[in-house]
Structure formats: structure tokens, C-alpha cells
XYZ file of C-alpha atoms in Angstrom:
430
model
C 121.324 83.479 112.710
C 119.885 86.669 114.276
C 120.276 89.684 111.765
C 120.418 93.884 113.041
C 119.132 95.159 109.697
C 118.673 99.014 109.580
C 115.827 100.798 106.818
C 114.617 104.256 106.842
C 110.752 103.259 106.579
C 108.253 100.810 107.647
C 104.806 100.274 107.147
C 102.021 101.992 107.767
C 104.557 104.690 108.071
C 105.983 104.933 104.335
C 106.475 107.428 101.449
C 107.809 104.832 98.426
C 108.885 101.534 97.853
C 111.401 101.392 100.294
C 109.441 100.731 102.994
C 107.162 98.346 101.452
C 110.008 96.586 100.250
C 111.574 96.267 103.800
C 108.220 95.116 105.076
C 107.798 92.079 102.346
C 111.734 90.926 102.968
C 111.076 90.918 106.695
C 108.081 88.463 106.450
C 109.738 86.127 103.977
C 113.056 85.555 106.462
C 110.119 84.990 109.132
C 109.667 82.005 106.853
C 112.975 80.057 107.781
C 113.233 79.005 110.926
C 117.239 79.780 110.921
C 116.981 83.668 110.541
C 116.170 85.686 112.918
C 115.460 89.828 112.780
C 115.861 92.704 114.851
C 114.768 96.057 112.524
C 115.836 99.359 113.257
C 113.794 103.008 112.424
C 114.979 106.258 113.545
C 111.567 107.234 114.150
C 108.890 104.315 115.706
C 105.468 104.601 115.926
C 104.035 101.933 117.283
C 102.068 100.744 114.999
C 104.125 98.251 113.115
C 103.174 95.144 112.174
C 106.299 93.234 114.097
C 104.859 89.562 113.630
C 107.580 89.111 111.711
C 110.419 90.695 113.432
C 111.117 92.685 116.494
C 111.379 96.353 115.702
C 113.294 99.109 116.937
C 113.426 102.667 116.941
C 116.557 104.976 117.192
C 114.394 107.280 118.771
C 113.531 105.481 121.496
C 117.471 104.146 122.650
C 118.993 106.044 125.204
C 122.468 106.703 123.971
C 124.000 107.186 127.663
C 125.419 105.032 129.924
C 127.300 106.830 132.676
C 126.575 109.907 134.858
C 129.085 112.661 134.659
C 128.977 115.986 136.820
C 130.052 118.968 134.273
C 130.936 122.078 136.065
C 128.982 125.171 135.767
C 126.214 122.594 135.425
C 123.417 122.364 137.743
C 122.194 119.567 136.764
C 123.889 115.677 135.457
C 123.291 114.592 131.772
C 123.627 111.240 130.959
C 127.207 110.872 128.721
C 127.792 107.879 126.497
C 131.939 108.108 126.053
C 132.441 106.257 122.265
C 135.990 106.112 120.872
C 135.742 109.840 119.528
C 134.101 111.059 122.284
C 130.231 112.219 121.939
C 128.692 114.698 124.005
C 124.928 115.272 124.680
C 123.140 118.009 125.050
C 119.489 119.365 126.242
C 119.459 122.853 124.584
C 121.155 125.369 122.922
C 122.576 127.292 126.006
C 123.442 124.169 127.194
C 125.643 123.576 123.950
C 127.234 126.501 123.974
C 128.484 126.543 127.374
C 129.794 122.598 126.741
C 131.757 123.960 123.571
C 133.298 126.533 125.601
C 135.574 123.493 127.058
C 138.235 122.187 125.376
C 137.694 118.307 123.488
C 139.790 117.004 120.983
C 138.922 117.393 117.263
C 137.014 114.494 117.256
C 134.031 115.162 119.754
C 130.365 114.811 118.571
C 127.806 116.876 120.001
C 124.192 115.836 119.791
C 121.114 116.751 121.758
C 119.043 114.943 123.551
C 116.088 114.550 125.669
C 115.847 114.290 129.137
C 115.946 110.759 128.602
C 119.460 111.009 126.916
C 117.663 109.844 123.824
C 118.389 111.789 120.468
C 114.889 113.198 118.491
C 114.026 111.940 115.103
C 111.527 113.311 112.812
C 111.912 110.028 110.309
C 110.777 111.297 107.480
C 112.838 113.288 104.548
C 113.160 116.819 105.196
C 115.433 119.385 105.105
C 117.416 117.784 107.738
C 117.926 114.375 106.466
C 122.083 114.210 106.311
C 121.866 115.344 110.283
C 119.562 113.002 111.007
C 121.328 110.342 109.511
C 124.251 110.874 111.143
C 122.609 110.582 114.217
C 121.374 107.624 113.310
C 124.500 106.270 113.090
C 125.337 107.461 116.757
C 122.485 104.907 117.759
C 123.324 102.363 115.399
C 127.031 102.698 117.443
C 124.933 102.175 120.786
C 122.889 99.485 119.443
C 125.449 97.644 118.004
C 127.013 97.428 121.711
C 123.806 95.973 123.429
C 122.659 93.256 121.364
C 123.933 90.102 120.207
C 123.642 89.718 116.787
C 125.768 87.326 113.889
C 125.212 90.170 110.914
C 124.437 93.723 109.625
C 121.543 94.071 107.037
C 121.627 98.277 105.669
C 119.073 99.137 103.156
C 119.463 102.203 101.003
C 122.059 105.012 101.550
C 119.889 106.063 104.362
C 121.020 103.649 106.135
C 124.626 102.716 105.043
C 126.380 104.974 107.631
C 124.581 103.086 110.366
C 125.633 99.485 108.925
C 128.797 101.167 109.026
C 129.301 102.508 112.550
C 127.104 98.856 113.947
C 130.330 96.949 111.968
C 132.775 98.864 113.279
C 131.854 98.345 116.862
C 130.788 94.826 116.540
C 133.234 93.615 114.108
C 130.315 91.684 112.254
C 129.641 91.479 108.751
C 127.674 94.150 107.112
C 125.131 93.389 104.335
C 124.097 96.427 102.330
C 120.909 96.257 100.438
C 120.828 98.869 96.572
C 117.431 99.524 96.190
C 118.268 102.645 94.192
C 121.094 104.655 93.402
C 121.804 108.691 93.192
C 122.323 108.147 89.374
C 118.810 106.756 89.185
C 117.354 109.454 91.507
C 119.359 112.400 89.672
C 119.319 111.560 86.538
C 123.718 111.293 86.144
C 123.970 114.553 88.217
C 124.206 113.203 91.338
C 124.576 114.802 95.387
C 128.708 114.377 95.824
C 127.515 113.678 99.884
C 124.910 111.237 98.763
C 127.515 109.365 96.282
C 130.013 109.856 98.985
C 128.274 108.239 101.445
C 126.887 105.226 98.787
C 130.221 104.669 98.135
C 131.627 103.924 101.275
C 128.529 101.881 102.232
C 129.434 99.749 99.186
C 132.944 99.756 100.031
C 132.385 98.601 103.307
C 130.275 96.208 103.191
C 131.229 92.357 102.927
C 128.379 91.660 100.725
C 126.006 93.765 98.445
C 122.132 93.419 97.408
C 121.135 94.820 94.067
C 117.356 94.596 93.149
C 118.155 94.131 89.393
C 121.025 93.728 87.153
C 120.200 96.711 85.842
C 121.459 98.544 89.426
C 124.339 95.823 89.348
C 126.170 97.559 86.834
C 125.530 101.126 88.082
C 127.659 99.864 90.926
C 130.169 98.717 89.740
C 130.160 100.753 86.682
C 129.639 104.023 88.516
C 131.038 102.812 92.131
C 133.984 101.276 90.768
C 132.717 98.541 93.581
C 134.457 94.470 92.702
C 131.413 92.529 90.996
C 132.535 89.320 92.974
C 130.465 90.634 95.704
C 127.309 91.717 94.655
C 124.505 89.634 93.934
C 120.956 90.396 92.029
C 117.947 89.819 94.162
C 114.445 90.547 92.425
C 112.061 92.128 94.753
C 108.346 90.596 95.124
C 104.550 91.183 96.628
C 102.721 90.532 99.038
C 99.961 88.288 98.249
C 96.067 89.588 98.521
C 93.217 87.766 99.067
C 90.046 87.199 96.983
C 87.727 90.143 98.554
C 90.751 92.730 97.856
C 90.554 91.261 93.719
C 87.001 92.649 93.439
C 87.372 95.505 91.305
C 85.150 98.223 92.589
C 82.782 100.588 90.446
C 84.228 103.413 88.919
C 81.173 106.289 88.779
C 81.726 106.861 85.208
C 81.695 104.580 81.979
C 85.202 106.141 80.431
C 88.353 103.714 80.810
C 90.592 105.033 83.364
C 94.524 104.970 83.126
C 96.577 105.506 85.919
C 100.162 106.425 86.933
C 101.164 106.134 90.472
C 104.673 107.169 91.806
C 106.090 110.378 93.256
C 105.892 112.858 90.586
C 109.620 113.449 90.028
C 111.550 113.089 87.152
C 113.426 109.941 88.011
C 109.648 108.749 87.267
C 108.567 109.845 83.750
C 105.634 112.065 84.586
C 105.817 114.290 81.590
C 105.929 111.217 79.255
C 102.781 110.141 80.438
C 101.416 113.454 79.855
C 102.439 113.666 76.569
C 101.669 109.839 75.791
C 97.405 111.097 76.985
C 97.464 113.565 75.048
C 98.036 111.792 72.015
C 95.433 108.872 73.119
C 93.019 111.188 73.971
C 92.986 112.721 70.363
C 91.954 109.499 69.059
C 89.382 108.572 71.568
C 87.270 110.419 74.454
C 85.873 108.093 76.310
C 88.925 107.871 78.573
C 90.207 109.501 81.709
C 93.852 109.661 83.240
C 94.426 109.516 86.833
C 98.192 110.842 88.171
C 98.246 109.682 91.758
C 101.331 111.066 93.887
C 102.862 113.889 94.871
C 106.528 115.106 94.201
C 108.437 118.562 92.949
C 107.239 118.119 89.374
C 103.474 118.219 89.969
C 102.869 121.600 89.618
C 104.550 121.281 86.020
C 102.705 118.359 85.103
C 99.326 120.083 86.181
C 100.330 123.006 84.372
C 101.365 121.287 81.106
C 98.105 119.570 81.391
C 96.132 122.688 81.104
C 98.506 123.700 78.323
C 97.196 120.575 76.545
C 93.447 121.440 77.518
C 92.909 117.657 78.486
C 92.363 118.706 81.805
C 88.657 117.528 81.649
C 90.181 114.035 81.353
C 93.344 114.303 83.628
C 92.794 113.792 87.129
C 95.798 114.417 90.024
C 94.809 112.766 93.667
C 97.803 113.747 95.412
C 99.720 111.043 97.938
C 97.914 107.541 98.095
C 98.761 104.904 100.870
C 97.555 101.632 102.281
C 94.428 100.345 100.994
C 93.718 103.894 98.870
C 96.532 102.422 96.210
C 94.655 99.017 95.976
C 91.268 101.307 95.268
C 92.826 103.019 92.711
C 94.263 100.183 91.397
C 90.538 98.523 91.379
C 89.264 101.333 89.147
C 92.127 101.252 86.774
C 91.821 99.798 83.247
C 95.659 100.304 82.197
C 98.552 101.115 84.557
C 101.709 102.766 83.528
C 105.191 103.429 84.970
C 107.267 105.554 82.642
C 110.343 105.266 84.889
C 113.283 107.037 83.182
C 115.488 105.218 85.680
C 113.990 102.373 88.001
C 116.096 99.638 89.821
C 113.082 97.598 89.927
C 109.764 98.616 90.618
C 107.276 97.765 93.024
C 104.124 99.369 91.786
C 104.004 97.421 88.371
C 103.469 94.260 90.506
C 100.664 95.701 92.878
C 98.715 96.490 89.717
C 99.014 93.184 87.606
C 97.863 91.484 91.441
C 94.516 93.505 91.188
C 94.313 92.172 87.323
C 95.133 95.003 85.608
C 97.532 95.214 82.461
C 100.592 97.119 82.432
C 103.083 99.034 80.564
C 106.412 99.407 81.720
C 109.596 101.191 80.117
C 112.785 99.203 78.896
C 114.460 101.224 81.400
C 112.930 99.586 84.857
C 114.583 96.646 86.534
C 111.146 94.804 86.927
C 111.250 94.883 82.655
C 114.219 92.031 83.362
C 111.495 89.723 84.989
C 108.346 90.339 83.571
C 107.318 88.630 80.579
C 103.245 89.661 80.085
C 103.726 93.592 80.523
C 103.662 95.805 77.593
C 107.308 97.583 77.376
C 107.957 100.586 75.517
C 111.500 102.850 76.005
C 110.383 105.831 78.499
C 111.003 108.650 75.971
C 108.983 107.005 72.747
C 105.579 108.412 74.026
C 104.240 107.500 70.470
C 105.122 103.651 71.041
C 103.453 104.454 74.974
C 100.340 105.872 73.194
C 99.825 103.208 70.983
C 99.832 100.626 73.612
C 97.589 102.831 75.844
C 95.301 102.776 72.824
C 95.858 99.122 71.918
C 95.004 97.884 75.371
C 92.103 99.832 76.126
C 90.386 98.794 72.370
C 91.328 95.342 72.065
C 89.075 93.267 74.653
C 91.561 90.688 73.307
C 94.659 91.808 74.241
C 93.907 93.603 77.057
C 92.902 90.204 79.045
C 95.594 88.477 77.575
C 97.938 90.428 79.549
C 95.541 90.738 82.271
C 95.172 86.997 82.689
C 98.978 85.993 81.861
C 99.996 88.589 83.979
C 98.180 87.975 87.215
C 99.641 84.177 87.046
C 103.086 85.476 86.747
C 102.883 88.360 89.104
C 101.527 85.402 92.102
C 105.192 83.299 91.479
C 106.919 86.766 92.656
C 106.880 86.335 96.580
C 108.755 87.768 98.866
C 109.559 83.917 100.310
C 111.289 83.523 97.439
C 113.531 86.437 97.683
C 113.847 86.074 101.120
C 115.547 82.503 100.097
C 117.807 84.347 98.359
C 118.886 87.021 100.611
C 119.480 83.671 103.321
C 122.175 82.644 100.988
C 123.517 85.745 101.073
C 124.312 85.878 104.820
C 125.593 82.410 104.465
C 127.793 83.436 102.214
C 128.841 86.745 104.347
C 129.173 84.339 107.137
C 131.416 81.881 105.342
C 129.027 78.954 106.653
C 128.469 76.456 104.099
């Protein structure tokens, strides 16, 4: 079974969980000899660990095919002729002049390089609905050239590309929720972002929720039939021995750490508030907000309001083996997610044997049994269990210990097995 799955992200190259996500999932299916992958970026690098699959970047895919002579042209650009009709272009005069003509209401103009290729910046600026519409214009081509039995999407990011690769192949398209607007809004969600989550789910054969938690927001919120989603529990990748070693801090106080993009879909202000309350009762502690987002300026500012800066630290973005470091250092981790399909992050940290607090409201709170859950809002209860676990040598390796033998069942084999079954069953093959 060979599978064209489309993501946004892949490592080194990410900015969340996505990626990382996409990355684990792709090495489990390498597991089963039956399952196949071709993975799809706008933007590749080069980079990319593709031991696992063969990866491909929308960047890089001509989307022309013929030569066409347009008059008052001096030169030929490369035309690919879809069923709506899609016309490249090299620059803005060039445009112009080409939408002087007459086309019918349904041609698509979209530059390109010399190379009839389209440019991608793959990351998540101020752009992001062009680019992935363009995407989708590859995913189109793509879908054409290679032979393929099924459509893997993850994330709205990607939905309008499973789309357009099913309706020119005729396959079946797989869409992966790893998060929803509602999560990422807070209830007052993008009406283009729901629109186009919406007709991913709608169009897709089968659906991929990372919790049951994001199960019902589908079909709650997306009015989407539950007969065709399943629950699939994200996992980690395991590390070895030498990456265990916790490193030395350079100071004696306990350090607590959050680590996330500093948004409010996240919690940061709870955390705030929950130090501030810990640190009245004891001094001897420091708290470390690693990430960057739109709410860090508040959060640095509130800090300074609380006069704990002395003991709050911000370290801005961390990637690659800077998370694991932090990690190492860490006495206590906490993700105060007021809205998390699963969660990643939690898992990394219990791996490098540290304890963790969670909040009710975070998919990963369905699977864990040895983290410390409090509701995202009750920074009292958070406090407390900051304060518990940093005091009580007891406790604290309790869930340290517990917790790392639970966290090493969670691999990404597993859920890989899972995700198999899925296709099956998208396939109709018994």
C-alpha cells in the first residue's frame, strides 16, 4: 500500500508539534513492511531525515507540462491546463498583460519561476491561506504523476491539498485532526479556517483524531458522522541512555519549566499566576518559560508586575536537542493547556525523568495515569502540586519513576499500527 500523505512541517524544520508528530508517524509505518510513504512539504530543505519515507517538496514540482506561445509574449512559459484552467506567471507585468485576455471565471493565476515551479516560504506568515492554496495546485499535479492507493492530510494546512490529490485521483483521502480552530481560538474561531476544516472533514473517507477529546469537537462542532472517525493517541520517539543524563544546572534552586508557544490556547498566564503563589512560600526556586508566541510580551510584563522576575526566566524558541537540555535541567514540567488535543511535550519531559503536571483539559490527560492533573484555570490546585512535587523527595520520584515506565509503552509503532488499520479500512481490504 503506498500512501501520498501531505503535512505542513518536518523535522529539523518545525515550529510545534505538528511536525514532530508527522516525523514519529512516518517512522512507525516504516515499521510494516505493507505501507509504503511518499510525504509532501511546500517548502523542502534538504535536510530531512527520509529513512523512513521519500519526501517531497511542493516547491520543487514543476506544475507545467506543455509549451504554449502567448501573443505579445516574447518569450514561452510553461502552462499546465487543469480542468479550471490555471495560468502561470513570472512577474507582475507579466500578470497583468495575461489578465488583459479573456478566460472563463474559473482560471487560476499563479506565479512561477523560470522553472514553472510555484515559490513557497513554508512557514506561517502573513500569507499562509495563499500559500495553501497553492499548495493545493501542486497537490493537483502530484496527484497526476504518481501512483499511489491513498491520501494521508494532516491538519487544516493540508486538507485542501488531500482534497484537490482525491479529486484528480479518485483515491481515498485520510485526514489526520491534530487540532482544531476551537482549540486554537478559544470558541471564536477564523470562518476560512472552519470553512476549510470542514470540508476537509467532509471530504474525507476516513478521519484521525489524536484524542477523544478532539473526537467530539468534530462532530460536535463539525456536525461530521462519528462512524468515521477514529481516536489515535500520538507517541515519542524513544532516546537513548547518554540523552537521560540530566545535565548540571549552575545554580542549586529547583527549576520549573513550561515549554509551548506562548499563546493563549496554552495557559501561559496560569502558570504565571500558579509561580507566583509557589514562590511566596519558598525561594529557592526558579521558573523557566521557554517559547515564543503573541502573548509573551504580556506574560513578561505581568511578571514584572508580580516582581518575581528574579526567579522567572523567558528563553525564547527552543528546538532539537535545546528542548531535551532544558528538559535535563528541569525539576517539574507543566503544560497548562486551556485547550490541547493531545500533547506532545508532556511525553518528551516524563522520557528525560521528569514529573509532570498536566490540565484536565489536554487529550494526553485521557492516557496518562502517573502525571499530576489539575483543571487549567485552578492555579491554586497548580501551585500546590508545584509545591508538593518539588518538597516531597517522595512523591516527586514516584511520578518520576512510574512515569518514565509508562511514557516508554507510548511509541509511535504502536500508533502507526493503528493508523494501518485505518487505511485498511478506507480501502475496504479486510
Amino acid at each position: 500500500m503506498k500512501v501520498l500523505m501531505f503535512g505542513w512541517e518536518f523535522p529539523p524544520h518545525i515550529s510545534g508539534g505538528l511536525g514532530t508528530a508527522c516525523y514519529g508517524l512516518t517512522k512507525g509505518l516504516a515499521e510494516y513492511k505493507d505501507v509504503e510513504v511518499i510525504f509532501v512539504v511546500p517548502k523542502a530543505h534538504g535536510d530531512e531525515d527520509q529513512s523512513s519515507m521519500k519526501l517531497l517538496g511542493a516547491n520543487e514540482i514543476p506544475i507545467t507540462r506543455k509549451k504554449v506561445q502567448f501573443r505579445d509574449l516574447q518569450k514561452k512559459i510553461d502552462y499546465y491546463e487543469v480542468e479550471s484552467g490555471m495560468v502561470p506567471y513570472m512577474d507582475p507585468e507579466e500578470f497583468w498583460k495575461l489578465s488583459s485576455k479573456k478566460y472563463s471565471e474559473k482560471t487560476r493565476f499563479v506565479e512561477t519561476d523560470e522553472d514553472g515551479r510555484l515559490e513557497f516560504s513554508g512557514t506561517y506568515g502573513n500569507d499562509l491561506l495563499h500559500e495553501i492554496y497553492k499548495y493545493s495546485l501542486v497537490a493537483e499535479v502530484i496527484a497526476r504523476d504518481q501512483e499511489f492507493d491513498l491520501i494521508h492530510a494532516h491538519d487544516w494546512l493540508a486538507y485542501p491539498a488531500g482534497i484537490a490529490a482525491k479529486e484528480a485521483s479518485g483515491k481515498p483521502l485520510v485526514i489526520h485532526v491534530h487540532a482544531t480552530d476551537f482549540d486554537r481560538s478559544g470558541g471564536s474561531v477564523n470562518p476560512q479556517v472552519f470553512d476549510i476544516e470542514q470540508r476537509g472533514m467532509r471530504a474525507a473517507d476516513k478521519i484521525i483524531t489524536v484524542s477523544n477529546m478532539t473526537r467530539r469537537i468534530v462532530i460536535e462542532k463539525y456536525g461530521i458522522d462519528p462512524a468515521k472517525i477514529t481516536t489515535v493517541y500520538n507517541a515519542v520517539e524513544p532516546i537513548s541512555r547518554e540523552e537521560k543524563v540530566r545535565l548540571k544546572k549552575g545554580v542549586e534552586d529547583k527549576i520549573v519549566t513550561f515549554l509551548g508557544r506562548i499563546t493563549m490556547q496554552k495557559g501561559p498566564e496560569y502558570f504565571v499566576e500558579a509561580a507566583n503563589l509557589v514562590l511566596k512560600r519558598m525561594k529557592n526556586v526558579r521558573f523557566v518559560m521557554a517559547g515564543s508566541g503573541d502573548m509573551m510580551n504580556r506574560m513578561v510584563k505581568r511578571a514584572a508586575e508580580l516582581k518575581i522576575s528574579d526567579n522567572f526566566h523567558f528563553t525564547g524558541f527552543l528546538k532539537g536537542d535545546d528542548v531535551f537540555d532544558m528538559f535535563r535541567m528541569s525539576d517539574v514540567f507543566v503544560m497548562p493547556s486551556v485547550s490541547e488535543p493531545f500533547g506532545i511535550v508532556p511525553l518528551e519531559a516524563m522520557q528525560t525523568n521528569v514529573p509532570v503536571i498536566i490540565s484536565n483539559q489536554s487529550g494526553v490527560a485521557e492516557i496518562l495515569k502517573y502525571a499530576v492533573k489539575t483543571d487549567y484555570w485552578d492555579v491554586h490546585a497548580m501551585a500546590d502540586a508545584i509545591y508538593g512535587l518539588l518538597n516531597y523527595p517522595g512523591m516527586w520520584n514516584m511520578f518520576m519513576k512510574h512515569g518514565k515506565k509508562e511514557v516508554d509503552m507510548l511509541q509511535w509503532k504502536n500508533s502507526a499500527r493503528n493508523v494501518r488499520d485505518v487505511y485498511y479500512e478506507a480501502l475496504k481490504i479486510e
